[in-house]
mmCIF file of C-alpha atoms in Angstrom:
data_model
loop_
_atom_site.group_PDB
_atom_site.id
_atom_site.type_symbol
_atom_site.label_atom_id
_atom_site.label_comp_id
_atom_site.label_asym_id
_atom_site.label_seq_id
_atom_site.Cartn_x
_atom_site.Cartn_y
_atom_site.Cartn_z
ATOM 1 C CA MET A 1 0.057 0.292 0.122
ATOM 2 C CA SER A 2 2.749 2.347 0.847
ATOM 3 C CA ILE A 3 4.600 1.682 -2.651
ATOM 4 C CA LEU A 4 1.157 2.569 -4.260
ATOM 5 C CA LEU A 5 0.769 6.192 -2.534
ATOM 6 C CA ALA A 6 4.349 6.704 -3.117
ATOM 7 C CA VAL A 7 3.640 6.151 -6.949
ATOM 8 C CA ALA A 8 0.353 8.171 -6.918
ATOM 9 C CA ALA A 9 1.933 11.013 -4.732
ATOM 10 C CA GLY A 10 4.735 11.031 -6.973
ATOM 11 C CA ALA A 11 2.925 11.086 -10.138
ATOM 12 C CA LEU A 12 0.975 14.443 -8.732
ATOM 13 C CA ILE A 13 4.392 16.165 -8.011
ATOM 14 C CA GLY A 14 5.833 15.354 -11.425
ATOM 15 C CA LEU A 15 2.562 16.451 -12.863
ATOM 16 C CA SER A 16 3.015 19.723 -11.185
ATOM 17 C CA LEU A 17 6.731 19.984 -12.109
ATOM 18 C CA GLY A 18 6.074 19.457 -15.843
ATOM 19 C CA ALA A 19 2.945 21.281 -16.493
ATOM 20 C CA LEU A 20 4.001 24.380 -14.009
ATOM 21 C CA GLY A 21 7.852 24.615 -14.125
ATOM 22 C CA GLY A 22 8.359 23.928 -10.831
ATOM 23 C CA GLY A 23 7.243 23.918 -7.156
ATOM 24 C CA GLY A 24 5.820 20.505 -7.151
ATOM 25 C CA SER A 25 8.694 18.688 -5.012
ATOM 26 C CA ILE A 26 7.846 20.845 -2.126
ATOM 27 C CA LEU A 27 4.876 18.427 -1.480
ATOM 28 C CA ALA A 28 7.533 15.455 -0.689
ATOM 29 C CA VAL A 29 8.502 16.290 2.597
ATOM 30 C CA PRO A 30 4.527 16.082 3.765
ATOM 31 C CA VAL A 31 3.761 13.116 1.505
ATOM 32 C CA LEU A 32 6.526 11.333 3.320
ATOM 33 C CA VAL A 33 5.510 12.356 6.548
ATOM 34 C CA TYR A 34 1.756 12.394 6.508
ATOM 35 C CA ALA A 35 1.126 9.488 3.951
ATOM 36 C CA LEU A 36 4.189 7.329 3.683
ATOM 37 C CA GLY A 37 5.071 7.419 7.517
ATOM 38 C CA GLU A 38 8.631 8.691 7.445
ATOM 39 C CA SER A 39 9.874 11.077 10.391
ATOM 40 C CA PRO A 40 10.449 14.325 9.369
ATOM 41 C CA ALA A 41 14.001 14.069 9.468
ATOM 42 C CA GLN A 42 14.176 10.973 7.149
ATOM 43 C CA ALA A 43 11.466 12.790 4.853
ATOM 44 C CA THR A 44 13.539 15.809 4.449
ATOM 45 C CA THR A 45 16.429 13.714 3.446
ATOM 46 C CA GLY A 46 14.267 11.543 1.036
ATOM 47 C CA SER A 47 13.019 14.570 -0.412
ATOM 48 C CA LEU A 48 16.470 15.633 -1.536
ATOM 49 C CA VAL A 49 16.553 12.869 -3.664
ATOM 50 C CA VAL A 50 13.316 13.572 -5.348
ATOM 51 C CA VAL A 51 14.314 17.618 -5.631
ATOM 52 C CA GLY A 52 17.988 16.520 -7.248
ATOM 53 C CA VAL A 53 17.333 13.869 -9.549
ATOM 54 C CA THR A 54 14.122 15.883 -10.911
ATOM 55 C CA SER A 55 16.426 19.090 -11.131
ATOM 56 C CA LEU A 56 18.975 17.259 -12.737
ATOM 57 C CA ILE A 57 16.668 15.841 -15.511
ATOM 58 C CA GLY A 58 15.352 19.452 -15.701
ATOM 59 C CA ALA A 59 18.344 21.071 -16.285
ATOM 60 C CA LEU A 60 19.724 18.722 -19.130
ATOM 61 C CA THR A 61 16.514 19.587 -20.633
ATOM 62 C CA ALA A 62 16.943 23.101 -20.322
ATOM 63 C CA LEU A 63 20.532 22.893 -21.498
ATOM 64 C CA ARG A 64 19.310 21.202 -24.822
ATOM 65 C CA ALA A 65 16.817 23.860 -25.098
ATOM 66 C CA GLY A 66 19.607 26.452 -24.687
ATOM 67 C CA ASN A 67 18.117 27.979 -21.565
ATOM 68 C CA VAL A 68 21.138 27.434 -19.143
ATOM 69 C CA LEU A 69 23.939 29.654 -18.532
ATOM 70 C CA LEU A 70 25.946 26.567 -17.358
ATOM 71 C CA GLY A 71 28.833 28.249 -16.154
ATOM 72 C CA ARG A 72 27.122 31.054 -13.953
ATOM 73 C CA GLY A 73 24.780 28.199 -12.360
ATOM 74 C CA VAL A 74 28.032 26.036 -11.427
ATOM 75 C CA VAL A 75 29.694 28.830 -9.662
ATOM 76 C CA PHE A 76 26.513 30.187 -8.171
ATOM 77 C CA GLY A 77 25.880 26.298 -6.990
ATOM 78 C CA LEU A 78 29.563 25.936 -5.508
ATOM 79 C CA VAL A 79 29.290 29.075 -3.540
ATOM 80 C CA ALA A 80 25.964 27.843 -2.349
ATOM 81 C CA VAL A 81 27.573 24.438 -1.092
ATOM 82 C CA GLY A 82 28.903 25.979 2.203
ATOM 83 C CA GLY A 83 24.890 26.742 3.255
ATOM 84 C CA ALA A 84 23.836 23.983 2.079
ATOM 85 C CA ALA A 85 26.137 21.450 4.386
ATOM 86 C CA LEU A 86 25.592 23.888 7.157
ATOM 87 C CA GLY A 87 21.783 23.564 6.556
ATOM 88 C CA ALA A 88 21.950 19.882 6.640
ATOM 89 C CA ARG A 89 23.798 19.664 10.023
ATOM 90 C CA ALA A 90 21.501 22.023 11.645
ATOM 91 C CA SER A 91 18.383 20.172 10.448
ATOM 92 C CA THR A 92 19.510 17.445 12.929
ATOM 93 C CA GLN A 93 19.983 19.560 15.945
ATOM 94 C CA VAL A 94 16.484 20.912 16.139
ATOM 95 C CA PRO A 95 13.064 19.425 17.381
ATOM 96 C CA GLU A 96 11.084 17.453 14.790
ATOM 97 C CA PRO A 97 8.018 19.719 15.263
ATOM 98 C CA VAL A 98 10.339 22.541 14.851
ATOM 99 C CA LEU A 99 11.072 21.269 11.369
ATOM 100 C CA LEU A 100 7.686 20.653 10.469
ATOM 101 C CA ALA A 101 6.549 24.057 11.634
ATOM 102 C CA ALA A 102 9.349 25.708 9.407
ATOM 103 C CA PHE A 103 8.372 23.612 6.353
ATOM 104 C CA ALA A 104 4.863 24.781 7.000
ATOM 105 C CA ALA A 105 5.742 28.178 6.771
ATOM 106 C CA LEU A 106 7.747 27.935 3.844
ATOM 107 C CA MET A 107 4.742 26.498 2.134
ATOM 108 C CA LEU A 108 2.657 29.391 3.241
ATOM 109 C CA VAL A 109 5.005 31.882 1.662
ATOM 110 C CA VAL A 110 5.522 30.001 -1.570
ATOM 111 C CA GLY A 111 1.469 29.524 -1.912
ATOM 112 C CA GLY A 112 1.612 33.222 -1.330
ATOM 113 C CA LEU A 113 3.887 34.155 -3.707
ATOM 114 C CA MET A 114 2.213 31.872 -6.370
ATOM 115 C CA ALA A 115 -1.121 33.642 -5.708
ATOM 116 C CA THR A 116 0.319 36.983 -5.799
ATOM 117 C CA ARG A 117 2.126 36.236 -9.385
ATOM 118 C CA GLN A 118 -1.127 34.715 -10.540
ATOM 119 C CA VAL A 119 -3.203 38.028 -9.557
ATOM 120 C CA ARG A 120 -0.411 40.150 -11.377
ATOM 121 C CA ALA A 121 -0.738 38.130 -14.545
ATOM 122 C CA ALA A 122 -4.392 38.148 -14.569
ATOM 123 C CA ARG A 123 -4.446 41.862 -14.158
ATOM 124 C CA ALA A 124 -1.628 42.038 -17.143
ATOM 125 C CA GLY A 125 -4.358 39.932 -19.209
ATOM 126 C CA ALA A 126 -1.428 37.415 -19.782
ATOM 127 C CA ASP A 127 1.345 35.464 -18.571
ATOM 128 C CA PRO A 128 4.515 37.634 -17.938
ATOM 129 C CA GLY A 129 6.921 37.376 -20.978
ATOM 130 C CA ARG A 130 10.230 36.062 -20.986
ATOM 131 C CA PRO A 131 12.941 38.554 -22.010
ATOM 132 C CA VAL A 132 15.518 37.023 -24.106
ATOM 133 C CA GLY A 133 19.382 38.116 -24.803
ATOM 134 C CA GLN A 134 22.422 37.936 -22.288
ATOM 135 C CA ALA A 135 23.131 41.524 -22.146
ATOM 136 C CA GLY A 136 25.448 42.182 -19.327
ATOM 137 C CA VAL A 137 25.684 38.249 -18.064
ATOM 138 C CA ASP A 138 29.220 37.915 -19.355
ATOM 139 C CA ASP A 139 30.595 40.806 -17.254
ATOM 140 C CA PRO A 140 32.989 39.322 -14.925
ATOM 141 C CA ILE A 141 32.370 39.774 -11.147
ATOM 142 C CA ILE A 142 35.894 39.054 -10.309
ATOM 143 C CA SER A 143 38.736 39.041 -12.760
ATOM 144 C CA PHE A 144 42.913 38.639 -12.624
ATOM 145 C CA SER A 145 43.810 40.007 -16.162
ATOM 146 C CA PRO A 146 45.080 42.122 -17.491
ATOM 147 C CA ARG A 147 44.725 43.491 -13.975
ATOM 148 C CA PHE A 148 42.835 42.395 -10.602
ATOM 149 C CA ALA A 149 39.188 43.988 -10.776
ATOM 150 C CA CYS A 150 36.394 43.109 -8.559
ATOM 151 C CA GLN A 151 32.470 44.435 -8.463
ATOM 152 C CA CYS A 152 32.531 43.806 -4.997
ATOM 153 C CA PRO A 153 28.682 44.570 -4.079
ATOM 154 C CA ARG A 154 27.555 41.974 -6.855
ATOM 155 C CA ALA A 155 29.993 39.640 -5.192
ATOM 156 C CA LEU A 156 28.650 40.090 -1.929
ATOM 157 C CA LYS A 157 25.081 39.718 -3.657
ATOM 158 C CA VAL A 158 26.003 36.493 -4.811
ATOM 159 C CA LEU A 159 27.759 35.017 -1.504
ATOM 160 C CA VAL A 160 24.650 36.124 0.422
ATOM 161 C CA THR A 161 21.876 34.791 -1.521
ATOM 162 C CA ALA A 162 23.866 31.707 -2.600
ATOM 163 C CA THR A 163 24.388 30.687 1.086
ATOM 164 C CA ALA A 164 20.726 31.337 1.780
ATOM 165 C CA VAL A 165 19.713 29.175 -0.847
ATOM 166 C CA GLY A 166 22.153 26.493 0.254
ATOM 167 C CA LEU A 167 21.000 26.805 3.991
ATOM 168 C CA LEU A 168 17.058 26.547 2.657
ATOM 169 C CA THR A 169 17.651 23.324 0.776
ATOM 170 C CA GLY A 170 20.225 21.832 3.465
ATOM 171 C CA PHE A 171 17.429 22.661 6.285
ATOM 172 C CA LEU A 172 14.467 21.599 4.795
ATOM 173 C CA GLY A 173 15.448 19.308 1.663
ATOM 174 C CA VAL A 174 13.616 21.626 -0.572
ATOM 175 C CA GLY A 175 14.982 23.019 -3.762
ATOM 176 C CA GLY A 176 13.867 26.688 -3.368
ATOM 177 C CA GLY A 177 13.575 27.441 -6.908
ATOM 178 C CA PHE A 178 11.131 30.436 -5.966
ATOM 179 C CA LEU A 179 14.153 31.755 -4.182
ATOM 180 C CA VAL A 180 16.918 30.804 -6.647
ATOM 181 C CA VAL A 181 15.277 32.411 -9.791
ATOM 182 C CA PRO A 182 15.184 35.925 -8.118
ATOM 183 C CA ALA A 183 18.418 35.370 -6.671
ATOM 184 C CA LEU A 184 20.010 34.630 -10.216
ATOM 185 C CA VAL A 185 18.137 37.848 -11.697
ATOM 186 C CA LEU A 186 19.035 40.192 -8.910
ATOM 187 C CA ALA A 187 22.491 38.729 -8.158
ATOM 188 C CA LEU A 188 23.840 37.739 -11.285
ATOM 189 C CA ALA A 189 21.566 39.939 -13.701
ATOM 190 C CA LEU A 190 20.141 37.117 -15.746
ATOM 191 C CA PRO A 191 17.575 37.407 -17.611
ATOM 192 C CA MET A 192 14.666 35.680 -17.067
ATOM 193 C CA GLY A 193 14.581 33.383 -19.974
ATOM 194 C CA TYR A 194 17.879 31.848 -18.629
ATOM 195 C CA ALA A 195 17.078 32.066 -14.576
ATOM 196 C CA GLY A 196 14.497 29.447 -14.552
ATOM 197 C CA GLY A 197 16.823 26.646 -16.392
ATOM 198 C CA THR A 198 20.343 28.037 -14.991
ATOM 199 C CA SER A 199 18.320 27.629 -11.185
ATOM 200 C CA LEU A 200 18.011 23.809 -11.817
ATOM 201 C CA VAL A 201 21.983 23.558 -12.007
ATOM 202 C CA VAL A 202 21.989 25.301 -8.616
ATOM 203 C CA ILE A 203 19.520 23.173 -7.097
ATOM 204 C CA THR A 204 20.851 20.040 -8.133
ATOM 205 C CA ILE A 205 24.320 20.892 -6.631
ATOM 206 C CA THR A 206 23.122 21.736 -3.586
ATOM 207 C CA SER A 207 20.896 19.158 -2.944
ATOM 208 C CA ALA A 208 23.741 16.506 -3.781
ATOM 209 C CA THR A 209 25.541 18.542 -1.316
ATOM 210 C CA ALA A 210 22.824 18.280 1.472
ATOM 211 C CA LEU A 211 22.112 14.727 0.809
ATOM 212 C CA VAL A 212 26.034 13.820 1.101
ATOM 213 C CA THR A 213 26.562 15.766 4.146
ATOM 214 C CA ARG A 214 23.149 13.911 5.694
ATOM 215 C CA ALA A 215 24.919 10.553 4.605
ATOM 216 C CA GLY A 216 25.915 8.652 7.796
ATOM 217 C CA MET A 217 23.610 10.576 10.373
ATOM 218 C CA GLY A 218 21.378 7.901 10.787
ATOM 219 C CA LEU A 219 18.611 9.757 8.703
ATOM 220 C CA SER A 220 17.899 7.123 5.834
ATOM 221 C CA PRO A 221 14.330 6.964 4.817
ATOM 222 C CA ASP A 222 12.743 3.759 3.366
ATOM 223 C CA TRP A 223 14.808 4.405 -0.135
ATOM 224 C CA TRP A 224 11.959 1.983 -1.935
ATOM 225 C CA LEU A 225 9.375 4.563 -1.445
ATOM 226 C CA VAL A 226 11.600 7.380 -2.414
ATOM 227 C CA ALA A 227 12.673 5.615 -5.281
ATOM 228 C CA ALA A 228 9.205 4.850 -6.111
ATOM 229 C CA LEU A 229 8.374 8.849 -5.365
ATOM 230 C CA THR A 230 11.272 10.249 -7.444
ATOM 231 C CA LEU A 231 10.681 7.646 -10.441
ATOM 232 C CA THR A 232 6.886 8.342 -10.740
ATOM 233 C CA ALA A 233 7.595 12.109 -10.440
ATOM 234 C CA VAL A 234 10.001 12.092 -13.386
ATOM 235 C CA ALA A 235 7.438 10.353 -15.348
ATOM 236 C CA GLY A 236 4.772 12.464 -14.345
ATOM 237 C CA SER A 237 6.671 15.707 -15.202
ATOM 238 C CA ILE A 238 7.060 14.365 -19.112
ATOM 239 C CA ALA A 239 3.323 13.681 -18.882
ATOM 240 C CA GLY A 240 2.948 17.050 -17.378
ATOM 241 C CA ALA A 241 4.799 19.072 -19.563
ATOM 242 C CA ARG A 242 2.356 17.429 -22.694
ATOM 243 C CA LEU A 243 -0.383 18.506 -20.405
ATOM 244 C CA ALA A 244 0.802 22.199 -20.485
ATOM 245 C CA ALA A 245 0.688 22.177 -24.453
ATOM 246 C CA ARG A 246 -3.049 21.231 -24.389
ATOM 247 C CA THR A 247 -4.332 22.797 -21.182
ATOM 248 C CA ASP A 248 -4.972 26.714 -19.602
ATOM 249 C CA THR A 249 -1.834 26.628 -17.079
ATOM 250 C CA ARG A 250 -3.439 29.384 -15.459
ATOM 251 C CA LEU A 251 -6.233 26.981 -14.019
ATOM 252 C CA LEU A 252 -3.360 24.474 -13.337
ATOM 253 C CA SER A 253 -1.447 26.977 -11.270
ATOM 254 C CA VAL A 254 -4.850 28.256 -9.329
ATOM 255 C CA ALA A 255 -5.450 24.539 -8.465
ATOM 256 C CA PHE A 256 -1.720 23.842 -7.340
ATOM 257 C CA THR A 257 -1.907 26.819 -5.428
ATOM 258 C CA GLY A 258 -4.850 25.839 -3.186
ATOM 259 C CA LEU A 259 -3.151 22.462 -2.810
ATOM 260 C CA VAL A 260 -0.074 24.044 -1.605
ATOM 261 C CA VAL A 261 -2.156 26.192 0.788
ATOM 262 C CA ALA A 262 -4.202 23.218 2.180
ATOM 263 C CA VAL A 263 -1.136 21.026 2.313
ATOM 264 C CA ALA A 264 0.712 23.885 4.478
ATOM 265 C CA THR A 265 -2.176 24.509 6.585
ATOM 266 C CA TYR A 266 -2.509 20.417 7.655
ATOM 267 C CA THR A 267 0.961 20.503 8.284
ATOM 268 C CA ALA A 268 0.994 23.423 10.541
ATOM 269 C CA ALA A 269 -2.092 22.158 12.379
ATOM 270 C CA HIS A 270 -0.255 18.959 13.203
ATOM 271 C CA ALA A 271 3.342 20.857 13.834
ATOM 272 C CA LEU A 272 1.999 23.840 16.262
ATOM 273 C CA PRO A 273 0.120 22.285 18.911
ATOM 274 C CA ALA A 274 3.631 20.099 19.406
ATOM 275 C CA LEU A 275 5.469 22.873 19.794
ATOM 276 C CA ALA A 276 3.571 24.159 22.869
#
C-alpha cells in the first residue's frame, strides 16, 4: 500500500513540475511524513533525492533547449555548497516539530508568492513575457587579467543569496526554486529566460551536497519509497509537460496553489500544537 501511495504522490508531484515548471517537489516532505509514515528528518532527507533527480533531468532538458547559462549556474551552486552543508547539519539539531513548523511556514510563503504572481498576471491580461538575450551576463564579477578587478557589491550579493539558498535546501530538503530564480536575476543579472533553467543547475548541486552531508547521520528513509516517489515524479513531469501544451496552465496553477496552501495548513495544524 505504501508503494502505491508513493507512486500516486510521485505522479502528482511530477505533473505539477512538468505542467507548471516547478514547485511540485515541495510536496515531497509532507507526502513522506503524513502519507508514507516517515519521520520529518527522514522525509527531508528523502526529499533531497526527489528534488535533486528531477532538477538534474530538468536542467539537462533546459540545457538542450539553450536556456541554461551553465558556468554561472555552477559557480552560484558551488558558492551555495557551504550553506547547504550547514543547513543539513543544523536540521539534525532541532526538534522535529520545529522542522515541520518551519516547513509549513515555507509552504505558506510559496503559496502566497504563487497567488501574488497569478493575480499580477491576471491584471496584466497575460502571462509575463520572457525577455531574451544575454546583455550584461558575461561581465565578470571578479577578474585577474589584465589586472585585478572586483565588482564587490555584486560579489557580496552572490555570497549572501547563494548561502541562503544552500541553507534552505540543506535544512528543509527543498529546492527553493522560488528563491533561486530571483536570486540569479538580482545577483547575477540573468535574464528571466535563462534564470529558470540555470536555477535547476544550482538546485542539483545544493541538493547533492545536502544529501552527502546527511549520509551517515542515521537519517535514512525507506529508500524503496523514495525511489518510487522519484521515478514516478520524473515520469509525471514528462506527462505534465505534454498536458501543459493542451491545457490552460493558469487553471492548473490556481489549483496547485490551493493544494500547497491546504497542505501547509494541515502541516501547521499538526506541527504547532507539538511546539507547546
